[in-house]
Tab-separated table of N, CA and C in Angstrom:
chain	number	residue	atom	x	y	z
A	1	MET	N	-13.658	5.311	-9.007
A	1	MET	CA	-14.252	4.592	-7.891
A	1	MET	C	-15.757	4.781	-7.948
A	2	ASN	N	-16.498	3.737	-7.673
A	2	ASN	CA	-17.950	3.786	-7.684
A	2	ASN	C	-18.448	4.113	-6.285
A	3	ASP	N	-18.914	5.346	-6.098
A	3	ASP	CA	-19.341	5.790	-4.771
A	3	ASP	C	-20.588	5.080	-4.269
A	4	THR	N	-21.344	4.453	-5.145
A	4	THR	CA	-22.561	3.789	-4.687
A	4	THR	C	-22.311	2.368	-4.196
A	5	THR	N	-21.207	1.754	-4.612
A	5	THR	CA	-20.935	0.383	-4.173
A	5	THR	C	-19.629	0.257	-3.402
A	6	SER	N	-18.861	1.352	-3.264
A	6	SER	CA	-17.544	1.304	-2.625
A	6	SER	C	-17.582	1.935	-1.242
A	7	LEU	N	-16.715	1.429	-0.367
A	7	LEU	CA	-16.669	1.886	1.013
A	7	LEU	C	-15.253	1.735	1.540
A	8	ILE	N	-14.747	2.783	2.196
A	8	ILE	CA	-13.486	2.691	2.925
A	8	ILE	C	-13.844	2.650	4.400
A	9	ARG	N	-13.314	1.653	5.091
A	9	ARG	CA	-13.625	1.491	6.514
A	9	ARG	C	-12.392	0.987	7.247
A	10	ALA	N	-12.435	1.075	8.569
A	10	ALA	CA	-11.325	0.596	9.393
A	10	ALA	C	-11.185	-0.923	9.268
A	11	TYR	N	-9.948	-1.358	9.219
A	11	TYR	CA	-9.607	-2.782	9.197
A	11	TYR	C	-10.086	-3.446	10.481
A	12	GLN	N	-10.588	-4.661	10.342
A	12	GLN	CA	-10.980	-5.500	11.472
A	12	GLN	C	-10.188	-6.809	11.388
A	13	PRO	N	-9.911	-7.463	12.520
A	13	PRO	CA	-9.133	-8.713	12.473
A	13	PRO	C	-9.695	-9.765	11.512
A	14	GLU	N	-11.006	-9.791	11.333
A	14	GLU	CA	-11.586	-10.780	10.415
A	14	GLU	C	-11.302	-10.463	8.938
A	15	ASP	N	-10.696	-9.304	8.667
A	15	ASP	CA	-10.301	-8.941	7.301
A	15	ASP	C	-8.965	-9.558	6.893
A	16	ILE	N	-8.288	-10.246	7.792
A	16	ILE	CA	-6.916	-10.684	7.541
A	16	ILE	C	-6.780	-11.506	6.258
A	17	GLU	N	-7.638	-12.480	6.029
A	17	GLU	CA	-7.469	-13.338	4.847
A	17	GLU	C	-7.714	-12.587	3.537
A	18	PRO	N	-8.807	-11.811	3.403
A	18	PRO	CA	-8.953	-11.063	2.149
A	18	PRO	C	-7.866	-10.003	1.957
A	19	VAL	N	-7.415	-9.376	3.031
A	19	VAL	CA	-6.327	-8.399	2.928
A	19	VAL	C	-5.055	-9.084	2.443
A	20	MET	N	-4.738	-10.232	3.005
A	20	MET	CA	-3.518	-10.927	2.599
A	20	MET	C	-3.628	-11.473	1.169
A	21	ALA	N	-4.829	-11.839	0.746
A	21	ALA	CA	-5.012	-12.282	-0.642
A	21	ALA	C	-4.768	-11.123	-1.609
A	22	VAL	N	-5.275	-9.942	-1.268
A	22	VAL	CA	-5.017	-8.747	-2.083
A	22	VAL	C	-3.520	-8.470	-2.105
A	23	TRP	N	-2.901	-8.515	-0.924
A	23	TRP	CA	-1.458	-8.254	-0.853
A	23	TRP	C	-0.684	-9.225	-1.750
A	24	ALA	N	-0.994	-10.510	-1.667
A	24	ALA	CA	-0.257	-11.515	-2.437
A	24	ALA	C	-0.371	-11.267	-3.940
A	25	ALA	N	-1.565	-10.978	-4.417
A	25	ALA	CA	-1.761	-10.750	-5.854
A	25	ALA	C	-1.065	-9.472	-6.308
A	26	ALA	N	-1.236	-8.398	-5.549
A	26	ALA	CA	-0.633	-7.117	-5.927
A	26	ALA	C	0.879	-7.154	-5.781
A	27	ASN	N	1.368	-7.797	-4.734
A	27	ASN	CA	2.806	-7.914	-4.522
A	27	ASN	C	3.467	-8.674	-5.672
A	28	ALA	N	2.856	-9.765	-6.106
A	28	ALA	CA	3.423	-10.552	-7.207
A	28	ALA	C	3.515	-9.730	-8.492
A	29	LEU	N	2.518	-8.884	-8.729
A	29	LEU	CA	2.512	-8.057	-9.933
A	29	LEU	C	3.530	-6.916	-9.849
A	30	ALA	N	3.579	-6.240	-8.706
A	30	ALA	CA	4.420	-5.044	-8.565
A	30	ALA	C	5.873	-5.350	-8.251
A	31	HIS	N	6.137	-6.511	-7.664
A	31	HIS	CA	7.483	-6.825	-7.176
A	31	HIS	C	8.023	-8.154	-7.711
A	32	PRO	N	8.015	-8.373	-9.013
A	32	PRO	CA	8.516	-9.652	-9.528
A	32	PRO	C	10.017	-9.826	-9.307
A	33	PHE	N	10.691	-8.774	-8.955
A	33	PHE	CA	12.142	-8.776	-8.747
A	33	PHE	C	12.540	-9.251	-7.355
A	34	LEU	N	11.581	-9.439	-6.449
A	34	LEU	CA	11.900	-9.849	-5.081
A	34	LEU	C	12.103	-11.360	-4.993
A	35	GLU	N	13.066	-11.764	-4.186
A	35	GLU	CA	13.348	-13.182	-3.956
A	35	GLU	C	12.226	-13.812	-3.128
A	36	THR	N	11.900	-15.057	-3.413
A	36	THR	CA	10.817	-15.764	-2.724
A	36	THR	C	11.024	-15.801	-1.217
A	37	VAL	N	12.228	-16.048	-0.756
A	37	VAL	CA	12.483	-16.125	0.683
A	37	VAL	C	12.154	-14.791	1.361
A	38	PHE	N	12.440	-13.674	0.708
A	38	PHE	CA	12.108	-12.360	1.255
A	38	PHE	C	10.594	-12.164	1.295
A	39	VAL	N	9.897	-12.536	0.229
A	39	VAL	CA	8.444	-12.375	0.161
A	39	VAL	C	7.759	-13.193	1.251
A	40	VAL	N	8.215	-14.404	1.488
A	40	VAL	CA	7.638	-15.254	2.541
A	40	VAL	C	7.804	-14.590	3.903
A	41	GLU	N	8.965	-14.027	4.169
A	41	GLU	CA	9.201	-13.353	5.448
A	41	GLU	C	8.347	-12.096	5.572
A	42	VAL	N	8.195	-11.347	4.499
A	42	VAL	CA	7.357	-10.144	4.538
A	42	VAL	C	5.909	-10.519	4.825
A	43	GLU	N	5.417	-11.570	4.198
A	43	GLU	CA	4.037	-11.999	4.453
A	43	GLU	C	3.840	-12.332	5.934
A	44	ARG	N	4.768	-13.065	6.512
A	44	ARG	CA	4.681	-13.389	7.933
A	44	ARG	C	4.699	-12.112	8.773
A	45	SER	N	5.587	-11.202	8.444
A	45	SER	CA	5.726	-9.965	9.202
A	45	SER	C	4.477	-9.087	9.107
A	46	ILE	N	3.866	-9.031	7.934
A	46	ILE	CA	2.631	-8.249	7.789
A	46	ILE	C	1.562	-8.801	8.719
A	47	ARG	N	1.366	-10.106	8.685
A	47	ARG	CA	0.341	-10.748	9.520
A	47	ARG	C	0.603	-10.562	11.015
A	48	GLU	N	1.829	-10.850	11.431
A	48	GLU	CA	2.124	-10.951	12.860
A	48	GLU	C	2.600	-9.653	13.494
A	49	ASP	N	3.278	-8.820	12.720
A	49	ASP	CA	3.905	-7.636	13.300
A	49	ASP	C	3.262	-6.327	12.848
A	50	PHE	N	3.056	-6.183	11.544
A	50	PHE	CA	2.678	-4.888	11.001
A	50	PHE	C	1.196	-4.567	11.158
A	51	LEU	N	0.305	-5.447	10.710
A	51	LEU	CA	-1.126	-5.141	10.801
A	51	LEU	C	-1.587	-4.883	12.235
A	52	PRO	N	-1.077	-5.611	13.223
A	52	PRO	CA	-1.523	-5.327	14.592
A	52	PRO	C	-1.155	-3.929	15.106
A	53	ILE	N	-0.115	-3.304	14.554
A	53	ILE	CA	0.290	-1.988	15.072
A	53	ILE	C	-0.038	-0.830	14.135
A	54	SER	N	-0.451	-1.133	12.913
A	54	SER	CA	-0.719	-0.058	11.954
A	54	SER	C	-2.181	0.371	12.027
A	55	GLU	N	-2.421	1.556	11.506
A	55	GLU	CA	-3.780	2.066	11.336
A	55	GLU	C	-4.150	1.735	9.894
A	56	THR	N	-4.998	0.745	9.725
A	56	THR	CA	-5.259	0.206	8.394
A	56	THR	C	-6.720	0.410	8.021
A	57	TYR	N	-6.913	0.754	6.757
A	57	TYR	CA	-8.249	0.944	6.201
A	57	TYR	C	-8.391	0.039	4.991
A	58	VAL	N	-9.541	-0.616	4.894
A	58	VAL	CA	-9.812	-1.476	3.754
A	58	VAL	C	-10.801	-0.781	2.828
A	59	LEU	N	-10.672	-1.103	1.570
A	59	LEU	CA	-11.589	-0.615	0.552
A	59	LEU	C	-12.415	-1.796	0.089
A	60	GLU	N	-13.718	-1.649	0.210
A	60	GLU	CA	-14.641	-2.688	-0.245
A	60	GLU	C	-15.400	-2.183	-1.458
A	61	ASP	N	-15.670	-3.078	-2.368
A	61	ASP	CA	-16.579	-2.797	-3.472
A	61	ASP	C	-17.524	-3.988	-3.549
A	62	LYS	N	-18.792	-3.696	-3.494
A	62	LYS	CA	-19.817	-4.751	-3.495
A	62	LYS	C	-19.529	-5.776	-2.399
A	63	ASP	N	-19.178	-5.285	-1.217
A	63	ASP	CA	-18.932	-6.097	-0.020
A	63	ASP	C	-17.715	-7.013	-0.124
A	64	GLN	N	-16.825	-6.769	-1.071
A	64	GLN	CA	-15.590	-7.539	-1.214
A	64	GLN	C	-14.400	-6.623	-0.946
A	65	VAL	N	-13.454	-7.074	-0.124
A	65	VAL	CA	-12.228	-6.307	0.101
A	65	VAL	C	-11.413	-6.353	-1.187
A	66	ILE	N	-11.137	-5.157	-1.730
A	66	ILE	CA	-10.362	-5.082	-2.973
A	66	ILE	C	-9.060	-4.306	-2.788
A	67	GLY	N	-8.857	-3.740	-1.599
A	67	GLY	CA	-7.623	-3.001	-1.364
A	67	GLY	C	-7.512	-2.562	0.072
A	68	PHE	N	-6.314	-2.049	0.404
A	68	PHE	CA	-6.099	-1.523	1.750
A	68	PHE	C	-4.924	-0.562	1.756
A	69	ILE	N	-4.932	0.303	2.766
A	69	ILE	CA	-3.813	1.192	3.046
A	69	ILE	C	-3.505	1.058	4.528
A	70	ALA	N	-2.235	0.892	4.847
A	70	ALA	CA	-1.790	0.748	6.239
A	70	ALA	C	-0.863	1.917	6.559
A	71	LEU	N	-1.148	2.584	7.665
A	71	LEU	CA	-0.422	3.787	8.054
A	71	LEU	C	0.219	3.626	9.419
A	72	ILE	N	1.376	4.235	9.565
A	72	ILE	CA	1.974	4.461	10.880
A	72	ILE	C	2.284	5.949	10.909
A	73	GLY	N	1.484	6.682	11.681
A	73	GLY	CA	1.571	8.135	11.630
A	73	GLY	C	1.181	8.588	10.231
A	74	ASN	N	2.025	9.452	9.637
A	74	ASN	CA	1.727	9.907	8.277
A	74	ASN	C	2.532	9.137	7.218
A	75	GLN	N	3.059	7.986	7.611
A	75	GLN	CA	3.838	7.130	6.701
A	75	GLN	C	2.947	6.012	6.165
A	76	ILE	N	2.886	5.877	4.842
A	76	ILE	CA	2.189	4.737	4.247
A	76	ILE	C	3.117	3.535	4.356
A	77	GLY	N	2.703	2.555	5.136
A	77	GLY	CA	3.479	1.327	5.254
A	77	GLY	C	3.158	0.355	4.141
A	78	GLY	N	1.978	0.477	3.571
A	78	GLY	CA	1.580	-0.376	2.463
A	78	GLY	C	0.265	0.086	1.872
A	79	LEU	N	0.172	0.032	0.567
A	79	LEU	CA	-1.068	0.296	-0.155
A	79	LEU	C	-1.117	-0.730	-1.279
A	80	PHE	N	-2.116	-1.573	-1.227
A	80	PHE	CA	-2.222	-2.650	-2.208
A	80	PHE	C	-3.666	-2.776	-2.675
A	81	LEU	N	-3.826	-3.009	-3.972
A	81	LEU	CA	-5.136	-3.201	-4.587
A	81	LEU	C	-5.144	-4.492	-5.386
A	82	ASP	N	-6.295	-5.131	-5.413
A	82	ASP	CA	-6.490	-6.265	-6.308
A	82	ASP	C	-6.112	-5.795	-7.717
A	83	PRO	N	-5.202	-6.488	-8.397
A	83	PRO	CA	-4.788	-6.036	-9.731
A	83	PRO	C	-5.947	-5.842	-10.715
A	84	ALA	N	-7.033	-6.574	-10.555
A	84	ALA	CA	-8.189	-6.400	-11.438
A	84	ALA	C	-8.863	-5.049	-11.235
A	85	CYS	N	-8.498	-4.357	-10.160
A	85	CYS	CA	-9.125	-3.073	-9.825
A	85	CYS	C	-8.198	-1.884	-10.045
A	86	HIS	N	-7.038	-2.121	-10.634
A	86	HIS	CA	-6.101	-1.022	-10.903
A	86	HIS	C	-6.689	-0.055	-11.932
A	87	ARG	N	-6.251	1.200	-11.835
A	87	ARG	CA	-6.570	2.261	-12.798
A	87	ARG	C	-8.057	2.602	-12.825
A	88	ARG	N	-8.687	2.519	-11.663
A	88	ARG	CA	-10.110	2.877	-11.546
A	88	ARG	C	-10.344	3.938	-10.480
A	89	GLY	N	-9.270	4.500	-9.929
A	89	GLY	CA	-9.412	5.541	-8.918
A	89	GLY	C	-9.423	5.036	-7.489
A	90	TYR	N	-9.340	3.730	-7.295
A	90	TYR	CA	-9.389	3.175	-5.943
A	90	TYR	C	-8.148	3.524	-5.125
A	91	GLY	N	-6.979	3.400	-5.726
A	91	GLY	CA	-5.749	3.738	-5.003
A	91	GLY	C	-5.736	5.193	-4.595
A	92	ARG	N	-6.133	6.059	-5.507
A	92	ARG	CA	-6.188	7.490	-5.204
A	92	ARG	C	-7.188	7.753	-4.077
A	93	ALA	N	-8.306	7.049	-4.074
A	93	ALA	CA	-9.301	7.216	-3.010
A	93	ALA	C	-8.706	6.844	-1.654
A	94	LEU	N	-7.904	5.774	-1.603
A	94	LEU	CA	-7.259	5.389	-0.344
A	94	LEU	C	-6.251	6.442	0.102
A	95	VAL	N	-5.459	6.969	-0.828
A	95	VAL	CA	-4.506	8.031	-0.483
A	95	VAL	C	-5.262	9.265	0.000
A	96	ASP	N	-6.297	9.667	-0.708
A	96	ASP	CA	-7.075	10.845	-0.303
A	96	ASP	C	-7.675	10.660	1.087
A	97	HIS	N	-8.155	9.463	1.369
A	97	HIS	CA	-8.708	9.168	2.699
A	97	HIS	C	-7.627	9.348	3.768
A	98	ALA	N	-6.441	8.826	3.505
A	98	ALA	CA	-5.337	8.945	4.466
A	98	ALA	C	-4.909	10.395	4.644
A	99	VAL	N	-4.872	11.169	3.564
A	99	VAL	CA	-4.506	12.589	3.661
A	99	VAL	C	-5.529	13.336	4.503
A	100	THR	N	-6.798	13.015	4.346
A	100	THR	CA	-7.841	13.645	5.160
A	100	THR	C	-7.598	13.389	6.643
A	101	LEU	N	-7.133	12.195	6.970
A	101	LEU	CA	-6.893	11.830	8.368
A	101	LEU	C	-5.558	12.334	8.902
A	102	LYS	N	-4.514	12.304	8.076
A	102	LYS	CA	-3.139	12.507	8.559
A	102	LYS	C	-2.432	13.726	7.988
A	103	GLY	N	-2.989	14.358	6.979
A	103	GLY	CA	-2.274	15.435	6.299
A	103	GLY	C	-1.306	14.856	5.285
A	104	PRO	N	-0.336	15.668	4.829
A	104	PRO	CA	0.611	15.191	3.815
A	104	PRO	C	1.329	13.916	4.270
A	105	LEU	N	1.529	13.016	3.331
A	105	LEU	CA	2.031	11.675	3.633
A	105	LEU	C	3.449	11.448	3.124
A	106	LYS	N	4.074	10.409	3.686
A	106	LYS	CA	5.371	9.909	3.240
A	106	LYS	C	5.191	8.450	2.835
A	107	VAL	N	6.101	7.962	2.004
A	107	VAL	CA	6.059	6.562	1.591
A	107	VAL	C	7.458	6.142	1.157
A	108	GLU	N	7.723	4.853	1.255
A	108	GLU	CA	8.921	4.258	0.668
A	108	GLU	C	8.454	3.204	-0.318
A	109	VAL	N	9.059	3.195	-1.488
A	109	VAL	CA	8.657	2.276	-2.548
A	109	VAL	C	9.926	1.757	-3.224
A	110	PHE	N	9.907	0.491	-3.609
A	110	PHE	CA	11.061	-0.027	-4.335
A	110	PHE	C	11.230	0.757	-5.632
A	111	ARG	N	12.444	1.155	-5.915
A	111	ARG	CA	12.716	1.934	-7.120
A	111	ARG	C	12.307	1.172	-8.376
A	112	GLU	N	12.408	-0.151	-8.348
A	112	GLU	CA	12.046	-0.977	-9.507
A	112	GLU	C	10.538	-1.212	-9.635
A	113	ASN	N	9.754	-0.731	-8.687
A	113	ASN	CA	8.307	-0.934	-8.715
A	113	ASN	C	7.696	-0.015	-9.778
A	114	ALA	N	7.486	-0.561	-10.963
A	114	ALA	CA	6.994	0.225	-12.095
A	114	ALA	C	5.509	0.545	-11.995
A	115	ILE	N	4.830	0.029	-10.993
A	115	ILE	CA	3.422	0.354	-10.757
A	115	ILE	C	3.323	1.400	-9.650
A	116	GLY	N	3.927	1.120	-8.506
A	116	GLY	CA	3.794	1.988	-7.342
A	116	GLY	C	4.464	3.338	-7.480
A	117	ARG	N	5.686	3.349	-7.995
A	117	ARG	CA	6.424	4.613	-8.075
A	117	ARG	C	5.683	5.651	-8.922
A	118	PRO	N	5.259	5.324	-10.157
A	118	PRO	CA	4.512	6.318	-10.937
A	118	PRO	C	3.160	6.675	-10.309
A	119	PHE	N	2.535	5.707	-9.634
A	119	PHE	CA	1.271	6.000	-8.955
A	119	PHE	C	1.474	7.093	-7.913
A	120	TYR	N	2.485	6.926	-7.061
A	120	TYR	CA	2.724	7.925	-6.018
A	120	TYR	C	3.111	9.272	-6.612
A	121	GLU	N	3.896	9.267	-7.679
A	121	GLU	CA	4.230	10.525	-8.354
A	121	GLU	C	2.958	11.215	-8.835
A	122	GLY	N	2.015	10.458	-9.376
A	122	GLY	CA	0.744	11.003	-9.837
A	122	GLY	C	-0.124	11.553	-8.722
A	123	CYS	N	0.116	11.075	-7.506
A	123	CYS	CA	-0.608	11.563	-6.325
A	123	CYS	C	0.094	12.766	-5.692
A	124	GLY	N	1.183	13.228	-6.290
A	124	GLY	CA	1.872	14.412	-5.783
A	124	GLY	C	3.066	14.144	-4.894
A	125	PHE	N	3.455	12.884	-4.742
A	125	PHE	CA	4.646	12.567	-3.951
A	125	PHE	C	5.886	12.941	-4.758
A	126	GLU	N	6.899	13.424	-4.052
A	126	GLU	CA	8.158	13.798	-4.682
A	126	GLU	C	9.287	12.953	-4.107
A	127	ARG	N	10.292	12.692	-4.936
A	127	ARG	CA	11.461	11.913	-4.512
A	127	ARG	C	12.235	12.695	-3.464
A	128	ILE	N	12.558	12.015	-2.363
A	128	ILE	CA	13.417	12.582	-1.325
A	128	ILE	C	14.829	12.029	-1.494
A	129	GLU	N	14.936	10.698	-1.496
A	129	GLU	CA	16.239	10.065	-1.699
A	129	GLU	C	16.052	8.594	-2.018
A	130	ASP	N	17.077	8.013	-2.612
A	130	ASP	CA	17.134	6.574	-2.844
A	130	ASP	C	18.157	5.996	-1.877
A	131	GLU	N	17.847	4.805	-1.352
A	131	GLU	CA	18.795	4.150	-0.455
A	131	GLU	C	18.695	2.644	-0.639
A	132	PHE	N	19.761	1.965	-0.280
A	132	PHE	CA	19.801	0.513	-0.391
A	132	PHE	C	18.993	-0.106	0.738
A	133	HIS	N	18.103	-1.037	0.395
A	133	HIS	CA	17.284	-1.775	1.356
A	133	HIS	C	17.916	-3.157	1.504
A	134	ALA	N	18.726	-3.324	2.537
A	134	ALA	CA	19.522	-4.544	2.704
A	134	ALA	C	18.687	-5.829	2.754
A	135	PRO	N	17.547	-5.867	3.481
A	135	PRO	CA	16.814	-7.138	3.549
A	135	PRO	C	16.365	-7.676	2.183
A	136	SER	N	16.045	-6.781	1.257
A	136	SER	CA	15.578	-7.213	-0.067
A	136	SER	C	16.679	-7.207	-1.116
A	137	GLY	N	17.759	-6.491	-0.838
A	137	GLY	CA	18.815	-6.330	-1.826
A	137	GLY	C	18.443	-5.367	-2.941
A	138	GLN	N	17.432	-4.539	-2.708
A	138	GLN	CA	16.916	-3.615	-3.720
A	138	GLN	C	17.121	-2.161	-3.287
A	139	MET	N	17.035	-1.276	-4.266
A	139	MET	CA	17.046	0.152	-3.961
A	139	MET	C	15.627	0.578	-3.598
A	140	ASN	N	15.535	1.411	-2.579
A	140	ASN	CA	14.279	1.915	-2.054
A	140	ASN	C	14.221	3.408	-2.322
A	141	ARG	N	13.073	3.912	-2.711
A	141	ARG	CA	12.904	5.343	-2.921
A	141	ARG	C	12.011	5.910	-1.826
A	142	LYS	N	12.548	6.881	-1.086
A	142	LYS	CA	11.753	7.626	-0.116
A	142	LYS	C	11.082	8.770	-0.861
A	143	MET	N	9.771	8.915	-0.634
A	143	MET	CA	8.987	9.953	-1.295
A	143	MET	C	8.105	10.625	-0.256
A	144	ALA	N	7.713	11.859	-0.535
A	144	ALA	CA	6.830	12.579	0.380
A	144	ALA	C	6.001	13.589	-0.395
A	145	MET	N	4.830	13.875	0.145
A	145	MET	CA	4.026	14.974	-0.372
A	145	MET	C	4.631	16.270	0.167
A	146	PRO	N	4.527	17.357	-0.571
A	146	PRO	CA	5.004	18.630	-0.030
A	146	PRO	C	4.360	18.904	1.334
A	147	GLY	N	5.168	19.333	2.281
A	147	GLY	CA	4.680	19.631	3.626
A	147	GLY	C	4.725	18.470	4.590
A	148	ALA	N	5.098	17.286	4.099
A	148	ALA	CA	5.139	16.104	4.990
A	148	ALA	C	6.411	16.100	5.821
């Protein structure tokens, strides 16, 4: 992460379109196994239900939103980065920011997510259990940092 051009700040309602654009690009890359009808419903739910109640932080680089993390308590509800910005330390910076605010974190990630699951493992999250996620028809992995 470039500390001279990057900034993590609280989400504002005017961030909705760039946040959703990041979500759409990252979701398509990380979740190609999800059915279109499910993805459409999730997008609606993020806009109308989730962002209004979550504690969300956006990551900007050169005044452009390139990622975000949404929290409910110490649970990561979503962490998404512009795919062009992967593997540069931005995701870790968002997790570290959340840990500073909330302490050890929990997350649920699709077991088939070959990007997110190893990322969280690299951040120190450990597998708690796998369970069936009925709305998506996929297996979900619950993970937590030690002490969460």
